[in-house]
Coordinates of C-alpha atoms and ligand atoms in Angstrom, one line a residue:
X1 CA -58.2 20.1 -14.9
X2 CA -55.8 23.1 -13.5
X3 CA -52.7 20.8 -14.4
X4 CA -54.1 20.1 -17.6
X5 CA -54.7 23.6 -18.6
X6 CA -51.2 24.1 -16.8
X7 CA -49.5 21.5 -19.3
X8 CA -50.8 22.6 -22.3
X9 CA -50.6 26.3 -21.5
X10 CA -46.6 25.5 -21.2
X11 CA -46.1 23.5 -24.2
X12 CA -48.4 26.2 -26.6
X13 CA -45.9 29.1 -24.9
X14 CA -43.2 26.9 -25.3
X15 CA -43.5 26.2 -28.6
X16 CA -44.8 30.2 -29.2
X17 CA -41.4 31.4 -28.1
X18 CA -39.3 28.8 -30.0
X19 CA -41.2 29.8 -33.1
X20 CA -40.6 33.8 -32.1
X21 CA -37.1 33.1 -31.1
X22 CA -36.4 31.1 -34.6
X23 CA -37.7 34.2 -36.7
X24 CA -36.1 36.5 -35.0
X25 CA -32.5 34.7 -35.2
X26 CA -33.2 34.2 -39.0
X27 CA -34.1 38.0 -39.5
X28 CA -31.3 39.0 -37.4
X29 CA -29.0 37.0 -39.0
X30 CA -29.4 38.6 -42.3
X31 CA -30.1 41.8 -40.9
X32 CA -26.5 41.7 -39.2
X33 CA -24.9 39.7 -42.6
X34 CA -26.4 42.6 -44.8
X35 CA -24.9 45.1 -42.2
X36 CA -21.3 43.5 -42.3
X37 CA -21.6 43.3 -46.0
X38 CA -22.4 47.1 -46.3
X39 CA -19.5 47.6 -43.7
X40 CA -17.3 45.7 -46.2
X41 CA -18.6 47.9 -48.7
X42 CA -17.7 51.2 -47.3
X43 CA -14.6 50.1 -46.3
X44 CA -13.5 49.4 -50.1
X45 CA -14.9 52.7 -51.0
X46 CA -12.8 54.7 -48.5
X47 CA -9.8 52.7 -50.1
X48 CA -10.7 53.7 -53.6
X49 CA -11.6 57.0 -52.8
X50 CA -10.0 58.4 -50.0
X51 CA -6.5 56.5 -50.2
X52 CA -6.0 55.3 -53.7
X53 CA -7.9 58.5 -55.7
X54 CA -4.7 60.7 -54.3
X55 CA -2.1 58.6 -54.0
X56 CA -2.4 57.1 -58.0
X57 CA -2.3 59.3 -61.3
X58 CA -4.2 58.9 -64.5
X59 CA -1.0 57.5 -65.9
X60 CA -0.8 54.9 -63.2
X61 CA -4.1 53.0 -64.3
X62 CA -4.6 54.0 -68.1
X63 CA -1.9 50.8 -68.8
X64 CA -0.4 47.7 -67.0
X65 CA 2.7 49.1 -64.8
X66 CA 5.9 47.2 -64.9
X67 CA 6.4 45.1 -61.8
X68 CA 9.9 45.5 -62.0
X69 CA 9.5 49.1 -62.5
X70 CA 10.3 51.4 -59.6
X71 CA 6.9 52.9 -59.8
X72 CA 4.9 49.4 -59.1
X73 CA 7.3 49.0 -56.2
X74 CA 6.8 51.7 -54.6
X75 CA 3.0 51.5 -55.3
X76 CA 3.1 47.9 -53.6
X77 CA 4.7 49.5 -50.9
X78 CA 2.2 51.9 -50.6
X79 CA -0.5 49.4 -50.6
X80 CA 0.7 46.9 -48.1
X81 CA 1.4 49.4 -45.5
X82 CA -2.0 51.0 -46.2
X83 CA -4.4 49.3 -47.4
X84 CA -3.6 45.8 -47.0
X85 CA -5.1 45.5 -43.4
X86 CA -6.9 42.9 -41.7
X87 CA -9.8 41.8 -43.6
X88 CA -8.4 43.4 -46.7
X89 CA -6.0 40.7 -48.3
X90 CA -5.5 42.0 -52.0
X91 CA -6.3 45.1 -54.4
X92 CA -6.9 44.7 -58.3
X93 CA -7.4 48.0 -60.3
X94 CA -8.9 47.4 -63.5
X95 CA -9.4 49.2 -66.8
X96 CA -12.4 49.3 -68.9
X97 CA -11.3 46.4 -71.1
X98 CA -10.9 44.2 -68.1
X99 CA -7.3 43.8 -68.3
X100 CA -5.8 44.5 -64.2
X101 CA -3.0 47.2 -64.5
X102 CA -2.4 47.3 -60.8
X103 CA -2.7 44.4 -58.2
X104 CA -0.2 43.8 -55.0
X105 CA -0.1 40.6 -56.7
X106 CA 2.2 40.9 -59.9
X107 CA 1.7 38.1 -61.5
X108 CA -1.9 39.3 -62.1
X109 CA -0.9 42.4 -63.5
X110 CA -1.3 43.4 -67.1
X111 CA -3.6 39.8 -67.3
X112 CA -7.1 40.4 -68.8
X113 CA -10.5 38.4 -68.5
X114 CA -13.9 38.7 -69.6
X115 CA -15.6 41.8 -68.4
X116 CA -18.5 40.8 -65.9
X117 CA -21.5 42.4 -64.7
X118 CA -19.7 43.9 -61.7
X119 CA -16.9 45.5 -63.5
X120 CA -19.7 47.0 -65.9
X121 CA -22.1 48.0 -63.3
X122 CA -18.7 50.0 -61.3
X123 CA -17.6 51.4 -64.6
X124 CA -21.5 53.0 -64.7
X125 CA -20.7 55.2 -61.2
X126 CA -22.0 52.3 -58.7
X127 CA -20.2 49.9 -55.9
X128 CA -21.1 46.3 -56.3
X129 CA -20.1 43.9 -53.6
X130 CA -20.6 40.1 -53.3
X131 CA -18.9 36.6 -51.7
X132 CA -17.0 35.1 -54.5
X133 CA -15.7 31.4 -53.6
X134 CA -12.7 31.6 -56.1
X135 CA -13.5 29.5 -58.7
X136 CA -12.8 32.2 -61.5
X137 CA -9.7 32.4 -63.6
X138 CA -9.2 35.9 -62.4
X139 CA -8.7 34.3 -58.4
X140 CA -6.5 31.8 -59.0
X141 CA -4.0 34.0 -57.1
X142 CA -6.3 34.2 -54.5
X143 CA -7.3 30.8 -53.4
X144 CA -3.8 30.7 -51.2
X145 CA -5.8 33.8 -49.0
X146 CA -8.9 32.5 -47.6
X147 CA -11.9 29.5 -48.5
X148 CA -14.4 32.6 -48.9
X149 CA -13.9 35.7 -50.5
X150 CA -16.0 39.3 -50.5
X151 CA -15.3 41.5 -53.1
X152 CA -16.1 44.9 -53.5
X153 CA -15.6 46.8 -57.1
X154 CA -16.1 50.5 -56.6
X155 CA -15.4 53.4 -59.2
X156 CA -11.6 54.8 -59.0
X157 CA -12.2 58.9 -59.5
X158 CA -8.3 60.3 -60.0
X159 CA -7.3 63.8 -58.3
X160 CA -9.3 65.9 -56.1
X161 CA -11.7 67.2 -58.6
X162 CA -15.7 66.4 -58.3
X163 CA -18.0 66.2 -59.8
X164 CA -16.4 62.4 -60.1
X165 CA -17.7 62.0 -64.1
X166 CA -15.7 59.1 -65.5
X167 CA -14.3 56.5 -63.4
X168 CA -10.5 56.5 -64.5
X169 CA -10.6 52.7 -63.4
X170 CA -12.1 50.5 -60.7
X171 CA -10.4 49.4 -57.5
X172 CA -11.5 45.5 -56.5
X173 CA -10.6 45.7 -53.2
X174 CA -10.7 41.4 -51.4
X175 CA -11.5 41.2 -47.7
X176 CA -11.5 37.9 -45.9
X177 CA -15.3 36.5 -45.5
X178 CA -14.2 34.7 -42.4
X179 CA -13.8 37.9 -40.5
X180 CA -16.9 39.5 -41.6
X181 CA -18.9 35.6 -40.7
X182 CA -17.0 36.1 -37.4
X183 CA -18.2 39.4 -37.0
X184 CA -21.7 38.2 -37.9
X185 CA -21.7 34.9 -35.2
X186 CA -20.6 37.6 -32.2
X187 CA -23.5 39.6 -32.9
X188 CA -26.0 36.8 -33.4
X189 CA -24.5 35.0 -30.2
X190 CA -25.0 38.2 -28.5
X191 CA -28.3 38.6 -29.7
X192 CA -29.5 35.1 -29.6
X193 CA -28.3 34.6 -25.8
X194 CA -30.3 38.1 -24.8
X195 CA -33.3 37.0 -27.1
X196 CA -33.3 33.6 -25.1
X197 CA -32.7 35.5 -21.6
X198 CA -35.3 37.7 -22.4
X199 CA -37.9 34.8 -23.2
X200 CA -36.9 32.6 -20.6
X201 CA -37.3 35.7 -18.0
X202 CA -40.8 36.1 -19.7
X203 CA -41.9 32.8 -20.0
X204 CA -40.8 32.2 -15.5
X205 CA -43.3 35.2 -14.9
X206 CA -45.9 34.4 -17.4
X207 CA -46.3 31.0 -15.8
X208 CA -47.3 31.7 -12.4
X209 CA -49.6 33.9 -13.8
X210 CA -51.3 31.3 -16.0
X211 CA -50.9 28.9 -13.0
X212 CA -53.1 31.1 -10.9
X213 CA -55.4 31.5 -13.8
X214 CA -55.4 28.0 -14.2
X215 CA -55.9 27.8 -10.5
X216 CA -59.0 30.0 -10.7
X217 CA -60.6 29.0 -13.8
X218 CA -60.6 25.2 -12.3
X219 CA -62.7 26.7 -9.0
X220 CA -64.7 28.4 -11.3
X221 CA -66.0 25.2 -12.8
X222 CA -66.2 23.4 -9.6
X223 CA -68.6 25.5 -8.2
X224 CA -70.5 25.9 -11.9
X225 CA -70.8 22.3 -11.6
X226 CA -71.7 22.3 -8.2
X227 CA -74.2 24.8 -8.6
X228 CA -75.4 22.4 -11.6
X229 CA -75.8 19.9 -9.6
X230 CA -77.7 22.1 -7.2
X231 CA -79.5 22.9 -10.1
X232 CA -80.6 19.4 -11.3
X233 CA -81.6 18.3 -7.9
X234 CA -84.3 21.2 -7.2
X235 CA -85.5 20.6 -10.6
X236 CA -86.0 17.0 -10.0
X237 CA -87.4 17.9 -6.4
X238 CA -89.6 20.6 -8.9
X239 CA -90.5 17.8 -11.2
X240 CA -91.1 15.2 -8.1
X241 CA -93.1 18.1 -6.6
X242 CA -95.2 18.3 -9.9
X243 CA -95.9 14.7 -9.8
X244 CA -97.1 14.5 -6.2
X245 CA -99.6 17.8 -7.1
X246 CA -100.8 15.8 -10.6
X247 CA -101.0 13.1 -8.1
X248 CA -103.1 14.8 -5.4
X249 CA -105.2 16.7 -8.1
X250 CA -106.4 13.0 -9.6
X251 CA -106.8 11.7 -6.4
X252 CA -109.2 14.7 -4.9
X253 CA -111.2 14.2 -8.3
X254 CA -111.4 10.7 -7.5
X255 CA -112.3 11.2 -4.1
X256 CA -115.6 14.0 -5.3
X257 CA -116.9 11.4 -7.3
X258 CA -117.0 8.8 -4.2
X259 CA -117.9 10.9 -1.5
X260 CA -121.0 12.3 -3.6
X261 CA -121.2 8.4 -4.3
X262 CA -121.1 7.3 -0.5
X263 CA -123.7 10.3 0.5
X264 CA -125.9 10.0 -2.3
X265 CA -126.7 6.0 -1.7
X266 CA -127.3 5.8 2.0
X267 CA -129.2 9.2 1.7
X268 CA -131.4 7.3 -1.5
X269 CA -132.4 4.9 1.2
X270 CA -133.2 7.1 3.8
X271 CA -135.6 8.9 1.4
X272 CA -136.9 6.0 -0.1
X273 CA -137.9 4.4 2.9
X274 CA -139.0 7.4 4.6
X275 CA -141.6 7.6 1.9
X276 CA -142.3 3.7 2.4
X277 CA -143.1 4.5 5.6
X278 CA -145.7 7.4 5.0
X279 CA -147.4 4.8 2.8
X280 CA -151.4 4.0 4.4
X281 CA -150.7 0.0 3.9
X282 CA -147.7 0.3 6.6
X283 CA -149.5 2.5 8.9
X284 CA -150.6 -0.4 11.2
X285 CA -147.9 -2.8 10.0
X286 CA -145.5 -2.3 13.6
X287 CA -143.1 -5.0 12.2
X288 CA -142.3 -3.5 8.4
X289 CA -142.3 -0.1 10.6
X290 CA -139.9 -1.2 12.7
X291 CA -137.6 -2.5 10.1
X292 CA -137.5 0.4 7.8
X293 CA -136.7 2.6 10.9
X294 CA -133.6 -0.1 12.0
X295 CA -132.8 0.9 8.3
X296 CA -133.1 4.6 8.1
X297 CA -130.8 4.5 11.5
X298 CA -128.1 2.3 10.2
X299 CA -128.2 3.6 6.6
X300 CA -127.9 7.7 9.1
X301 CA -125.4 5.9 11.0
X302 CA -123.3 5.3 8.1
X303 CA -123.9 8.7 7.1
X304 CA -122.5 9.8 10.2
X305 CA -119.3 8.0 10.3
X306 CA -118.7 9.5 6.8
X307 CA -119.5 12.5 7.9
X308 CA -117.5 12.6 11.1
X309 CA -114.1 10.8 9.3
X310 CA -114.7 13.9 6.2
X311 CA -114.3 16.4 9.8
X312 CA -112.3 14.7 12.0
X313 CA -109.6 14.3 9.1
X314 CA -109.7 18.0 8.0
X315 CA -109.8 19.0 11.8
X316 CA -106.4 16.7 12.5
X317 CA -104.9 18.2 9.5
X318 CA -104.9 21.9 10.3
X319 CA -105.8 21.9 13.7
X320 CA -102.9 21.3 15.6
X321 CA -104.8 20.6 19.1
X322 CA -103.3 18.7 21.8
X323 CA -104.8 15.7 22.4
X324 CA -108.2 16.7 25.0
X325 CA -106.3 14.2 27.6
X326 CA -108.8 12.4 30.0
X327 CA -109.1 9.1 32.0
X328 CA -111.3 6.9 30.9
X329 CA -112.3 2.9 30.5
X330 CA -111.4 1.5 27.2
X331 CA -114.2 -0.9 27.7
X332 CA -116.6 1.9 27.5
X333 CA -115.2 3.1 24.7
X334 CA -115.6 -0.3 22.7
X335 CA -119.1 -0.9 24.2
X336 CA -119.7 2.6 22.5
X337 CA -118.5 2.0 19.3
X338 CA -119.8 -1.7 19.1
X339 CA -122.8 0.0 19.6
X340 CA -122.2 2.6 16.2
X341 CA -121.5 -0.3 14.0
X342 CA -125.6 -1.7 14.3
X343 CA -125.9 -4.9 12.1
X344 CA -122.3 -5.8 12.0
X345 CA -121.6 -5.9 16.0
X346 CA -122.9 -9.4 16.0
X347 CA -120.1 -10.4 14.0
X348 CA -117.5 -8.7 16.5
X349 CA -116.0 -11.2 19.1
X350 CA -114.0 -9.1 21.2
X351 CA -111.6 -10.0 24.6
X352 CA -110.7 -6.8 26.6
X353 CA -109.1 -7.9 29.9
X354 CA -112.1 -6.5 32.4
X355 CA -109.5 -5.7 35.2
X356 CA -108.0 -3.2 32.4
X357 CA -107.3 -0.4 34.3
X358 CA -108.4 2.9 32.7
X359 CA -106.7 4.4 30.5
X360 CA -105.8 8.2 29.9
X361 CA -105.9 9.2 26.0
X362 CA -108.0 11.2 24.3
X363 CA -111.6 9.1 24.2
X364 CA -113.0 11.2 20.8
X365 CA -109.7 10.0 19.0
X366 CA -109.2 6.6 20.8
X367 CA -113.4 5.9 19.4
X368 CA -112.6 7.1 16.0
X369 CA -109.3 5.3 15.6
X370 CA -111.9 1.7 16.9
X371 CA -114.6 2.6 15.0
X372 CA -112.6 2.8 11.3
X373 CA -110.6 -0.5 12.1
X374 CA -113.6 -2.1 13.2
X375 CA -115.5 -1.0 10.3
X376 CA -113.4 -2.0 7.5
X377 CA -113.0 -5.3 9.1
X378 CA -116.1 -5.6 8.5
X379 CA -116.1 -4.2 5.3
X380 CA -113.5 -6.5 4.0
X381 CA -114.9 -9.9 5.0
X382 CA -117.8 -12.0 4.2
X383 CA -120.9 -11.6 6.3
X384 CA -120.0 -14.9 8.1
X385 CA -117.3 -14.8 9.0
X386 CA -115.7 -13.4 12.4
X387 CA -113.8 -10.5 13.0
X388 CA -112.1 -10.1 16.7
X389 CA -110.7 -7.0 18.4
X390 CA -108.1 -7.5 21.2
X391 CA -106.3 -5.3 23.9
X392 CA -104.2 -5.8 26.4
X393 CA -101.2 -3.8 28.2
X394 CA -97.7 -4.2 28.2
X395 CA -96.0 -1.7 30.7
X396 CA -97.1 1.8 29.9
X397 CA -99.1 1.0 26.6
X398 CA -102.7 -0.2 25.5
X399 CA -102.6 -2.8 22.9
X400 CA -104.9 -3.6 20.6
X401 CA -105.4 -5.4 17.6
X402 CA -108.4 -5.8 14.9
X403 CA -108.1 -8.1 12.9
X404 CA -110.5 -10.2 10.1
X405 CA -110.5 -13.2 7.8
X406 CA -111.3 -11.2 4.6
X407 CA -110.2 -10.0 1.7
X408 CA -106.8 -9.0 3.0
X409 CA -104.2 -6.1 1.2
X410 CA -101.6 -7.7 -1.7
X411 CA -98.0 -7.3 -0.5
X412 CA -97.3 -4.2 -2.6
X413 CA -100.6 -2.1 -2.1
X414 CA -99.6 -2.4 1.8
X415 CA -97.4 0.3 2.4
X416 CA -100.3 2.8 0.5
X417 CA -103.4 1.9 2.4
X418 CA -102.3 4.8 4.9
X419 CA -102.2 7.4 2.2
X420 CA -104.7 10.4 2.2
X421 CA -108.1 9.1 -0.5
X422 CA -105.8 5.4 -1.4
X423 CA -108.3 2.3 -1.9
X424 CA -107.1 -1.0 -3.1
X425 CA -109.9 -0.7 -5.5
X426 CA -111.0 2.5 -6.8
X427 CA -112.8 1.6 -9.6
X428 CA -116.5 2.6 -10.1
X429 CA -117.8 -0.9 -9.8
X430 CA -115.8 -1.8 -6.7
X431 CA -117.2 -4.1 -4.4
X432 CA -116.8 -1.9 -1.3
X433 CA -118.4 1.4 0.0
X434 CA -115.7 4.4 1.9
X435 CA -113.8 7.3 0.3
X436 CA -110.4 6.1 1.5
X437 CA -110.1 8.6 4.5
X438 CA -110.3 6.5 7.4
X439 CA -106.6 4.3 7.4
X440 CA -105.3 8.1 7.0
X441 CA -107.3 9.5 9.4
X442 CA -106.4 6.7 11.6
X443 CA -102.3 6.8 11.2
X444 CA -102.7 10.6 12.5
X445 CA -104.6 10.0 15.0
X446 CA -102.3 7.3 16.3
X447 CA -99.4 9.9 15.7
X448 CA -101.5 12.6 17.5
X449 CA -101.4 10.2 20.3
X450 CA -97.9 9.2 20.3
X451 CA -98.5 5.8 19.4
X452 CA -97.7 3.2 16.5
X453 CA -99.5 1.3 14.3
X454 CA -98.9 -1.6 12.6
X455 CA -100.3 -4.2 10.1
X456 CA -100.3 -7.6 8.9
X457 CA -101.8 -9.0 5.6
X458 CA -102.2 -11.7 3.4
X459 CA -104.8 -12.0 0.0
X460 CA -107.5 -14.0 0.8
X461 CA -106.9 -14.6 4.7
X462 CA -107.5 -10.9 6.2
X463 CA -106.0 -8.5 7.9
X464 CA -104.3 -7.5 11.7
X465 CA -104.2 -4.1 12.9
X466 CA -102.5 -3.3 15.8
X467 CA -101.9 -0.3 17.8
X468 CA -99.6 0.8 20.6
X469 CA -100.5 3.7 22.7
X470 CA -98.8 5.3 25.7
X471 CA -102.2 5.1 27.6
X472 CA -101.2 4.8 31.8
X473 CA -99.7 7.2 32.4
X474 CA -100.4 10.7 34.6
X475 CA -102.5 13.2 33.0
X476 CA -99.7 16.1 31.9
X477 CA -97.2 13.8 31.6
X478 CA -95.0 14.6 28.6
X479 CA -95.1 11.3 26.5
X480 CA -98.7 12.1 25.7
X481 CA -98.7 15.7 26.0
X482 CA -99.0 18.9 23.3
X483 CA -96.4 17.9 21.7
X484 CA -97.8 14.8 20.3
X485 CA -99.7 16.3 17.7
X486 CA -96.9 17.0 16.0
X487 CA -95.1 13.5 16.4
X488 CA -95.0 10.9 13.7
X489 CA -96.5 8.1 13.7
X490 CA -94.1 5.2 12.6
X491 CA -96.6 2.7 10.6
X492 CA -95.1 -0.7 9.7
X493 CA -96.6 -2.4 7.0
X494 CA -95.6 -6.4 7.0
X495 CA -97.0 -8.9 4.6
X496 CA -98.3 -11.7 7.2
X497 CA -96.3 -15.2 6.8
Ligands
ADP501 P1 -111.9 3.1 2.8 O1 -112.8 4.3 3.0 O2 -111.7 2.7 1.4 O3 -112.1 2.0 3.8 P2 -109.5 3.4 4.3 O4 -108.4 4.5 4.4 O5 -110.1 3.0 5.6 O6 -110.5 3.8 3.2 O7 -108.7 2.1 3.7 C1 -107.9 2.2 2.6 C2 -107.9 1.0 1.8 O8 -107.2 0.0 2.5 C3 -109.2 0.4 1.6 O9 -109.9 0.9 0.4 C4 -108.9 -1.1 1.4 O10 -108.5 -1.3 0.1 C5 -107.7 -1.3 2.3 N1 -108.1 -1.8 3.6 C6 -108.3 -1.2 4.8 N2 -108.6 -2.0 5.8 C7 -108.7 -3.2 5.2 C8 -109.0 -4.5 5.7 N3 -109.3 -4.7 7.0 N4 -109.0 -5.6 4.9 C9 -108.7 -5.4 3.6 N5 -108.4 -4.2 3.0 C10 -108.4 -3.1 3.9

């Protein structure tokens, strides 16, 4: 990017200066011709009038002079030793009529040619100059001198007396362009070669300048596009963010209308057959009694569970507790919860070594952590068929497993069934009763523990649940201590074979 900018900074400048430097020589260049022109100029005025106005007489110029004539000699003299002096290589004085009656060349004297604008103009008061390439009858004489010609006709005043009225003639005075083109190329070269210093000396110390502009610049839009980046990530995070809270917002609506759903029917059958009960024709009937009582208690019992996952889960949420650590028989604890799951315990086959030592956990989250697997393995099988809890220990940790021959979790739905209020079915007419607490309640209560949990699945054949907790170890012992609530609890989700 910087060497980019670098590049075309140099070339633009580059091409800047030539353009600059390419003006300036043309301007110069005429500026310095016109100069050397004036020069040449003045110079043929001080010959007319500062040498020639005193040294001719009216006589001289108002007719040819004779070139043999002692007068034109002397005159000739006069003008080589005088006048004709590098650049000045000839003199023609002419009258009004345009014949030339003086020139250091004789054979052009008392010849006469058209009169021209110049010779007019001079005649008027004015000097008129100009480069004359010698192609006119009046310079044959002076092709021999030089290629290039500029002459200069000024106004010949006689005497010492001003005002200058009427020109008595006009001088032509020739100097060679050569010198005055000379002239010029010294100046330019001059110029041109501290033009070019001067811009080369520029253009060194412009370009580190621009280099550690460049330089800068470039960093700037690093970091803009770094902090672009920066930007793009937060607002996806933002926009992930927003999901997940559209997300939770649907799910906690979702979960309203089941939880009212999952108190209001066991709650319905409570009622209903409390008022069965305080019905006259059941009064004596012991065995309809006892039935709608075993009813009322499991029908309370699920209430209960519901009720204790809805606190337990809020309570392991924000309550950051260690673990109430005690020893204990997990036996017991199975007994106890076989016990909580009334009609379905039959169902439950269950082989817990009876030599298992106890075990030191907390018991509360040990029962609840039973109680959910246990429950939706029944929940997700057929009344018939079996469902089997297992535990053994390997070293340091209490295994055990739940597992069923129901329903079972498709492949993809696996790795959700831990999430806070997820059901595989949420639909109003699914088959199955819960409010899709207890899997999530579960997983933290695992992690609370420092333990792991994993399961197995397959549609149509069931489900295995297993879980691996530290559970022998010393009371205080710091791989089941505080910090455990805070642990998390890896969960590995595999799609049985
Ligand atoms: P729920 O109150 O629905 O039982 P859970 O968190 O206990 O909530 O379970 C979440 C979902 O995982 C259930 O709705 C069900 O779809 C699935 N699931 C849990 N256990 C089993 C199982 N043993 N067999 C089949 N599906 C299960």
């Amino acid at each position: 990017m910087s060497s980019r900018l670098m590049t075309r900074f140099a070339l633009g400048s580059l091409l800047a200066f030539l353009a600059v430097g390419i003006t300036v020589s043309v301007v110069v260049s005429r500026e310095l011709r016109n100069r050397q022109e004036d020069a040449a100029r003045f110079h043929a005025q001080f010959v007319a009038e500062s040498i020639l106005r005193y040294e001719l007489s009216a006589s001289d110029v108002s007719a040819p002079l004779a070139v043999n004539g002692p007068r034109y000699r002397e005159l000739v003299q006069f003008v080589r030793a005088r006048i004709l002096q590098s650049p000045v290589v000839r003199v023609k004085i002419w009258s009004r009529d345009g014949t030339i009656v003086f020139s250091d060349e004789p054979r052009l004297v008392g010849q006469r040619f058209a009169v021209d604008e110049e010779l007019k103009e001079a005649f008027a008061g004015k000097s008129v100059g100009g480069v004359t390439n010698l192609r006119a009858d009046e310079n044959v004489f002076e092709q021999s001198l030089a290629s290039k010609l500029y002459s200069t006709y000024t106004p010949l005043y006689i005497g010492t007396a001003a005002p200058r009225g009427t020109p008595a003639a006009v001088v032509e005075v020739y100097q060679d362009y050569a010198r005055i083109q000379d002239e010029v190329n010294r100046l330019f070269g001059e110029l041109i070669l501290t033009l070019a210093i001067g811009l080369a000396a520029l253009y060194v110390i412009l370009v580190p300048i621009i280099r550690g502009a460049a330089r800068t610049l470039s960093e700037q839009n690093m970091k803009l596009e770094q902090q672009a980046g920066r930007l793009e990530e937060l607002l996806s995070n933002e926009k992930r963010t927003v999901g997940e809270l559209r997300e939770l917002n649907r799910l906690k609506d979702e979960f309203v209308a089941i939880a009212s759903h999952e108190v209001r029917t066991p709650l319905t059958s409570i009622i209903g057959y409390a008022k069965t009960l305080r019905r006259p024709e059941f009064a004596d009937d012991a065995a309809a009694r006892n039935e709608f009582l075993g009813a009322i208690e499991r029908q309370g019992d699920r209430l209960h569970r519901l009720v204790q996952n809805l606190l337990a889960s809020s309570q392991v949420e924000d309550d950051l507790n260690r673990p109430s650590l005690t020893t204990f028989r997990f036996q017991d604890v199975v007994e106890e919860v076989l016990v909580g799951l009334g009609a379905g315990r039959p169902r439950i086959g269950f082989s817990v070594p009876p030599d298992l030592e106890p075990i030191v956990s907390d018991r509360q989250r040990v029962e609840l952590i039973l109680s959910n697997l246990l429950d939706n393995a029944l929940k997700f099988s057929l009344g018939e068929t079996a469902c089997r809890l297992e535990a053994h220990r390997e070293g340091d940790t209490l295994v055990f497993r739940v597992r069923d021959e129901g329903v079972g979790i498709p492949a993809d739905k696996l790795p959700r069934i831990f999430d806070r209020f997820y059901q595989v079915d949420s639909s109003v007419t699914r088959q199955y009763g819960g409010v899709g607490l207890g899997l999530s309640l579960v997983k933290q209560l695992v992690s609370s523990l420092a333990g792991q949990i994993e399961v197995q699945s397959r549609p149509g054949r069931g489900s295995s649940f297993t879980v691996r907790l530290p559970a022998f170890r010393a009371i205080g012992d710091q791989s089941i201590g505080p910090d455990l609530a805070h642990a998390k609890t890896p969960v590995t989700s595999r799609a049985a074979p």
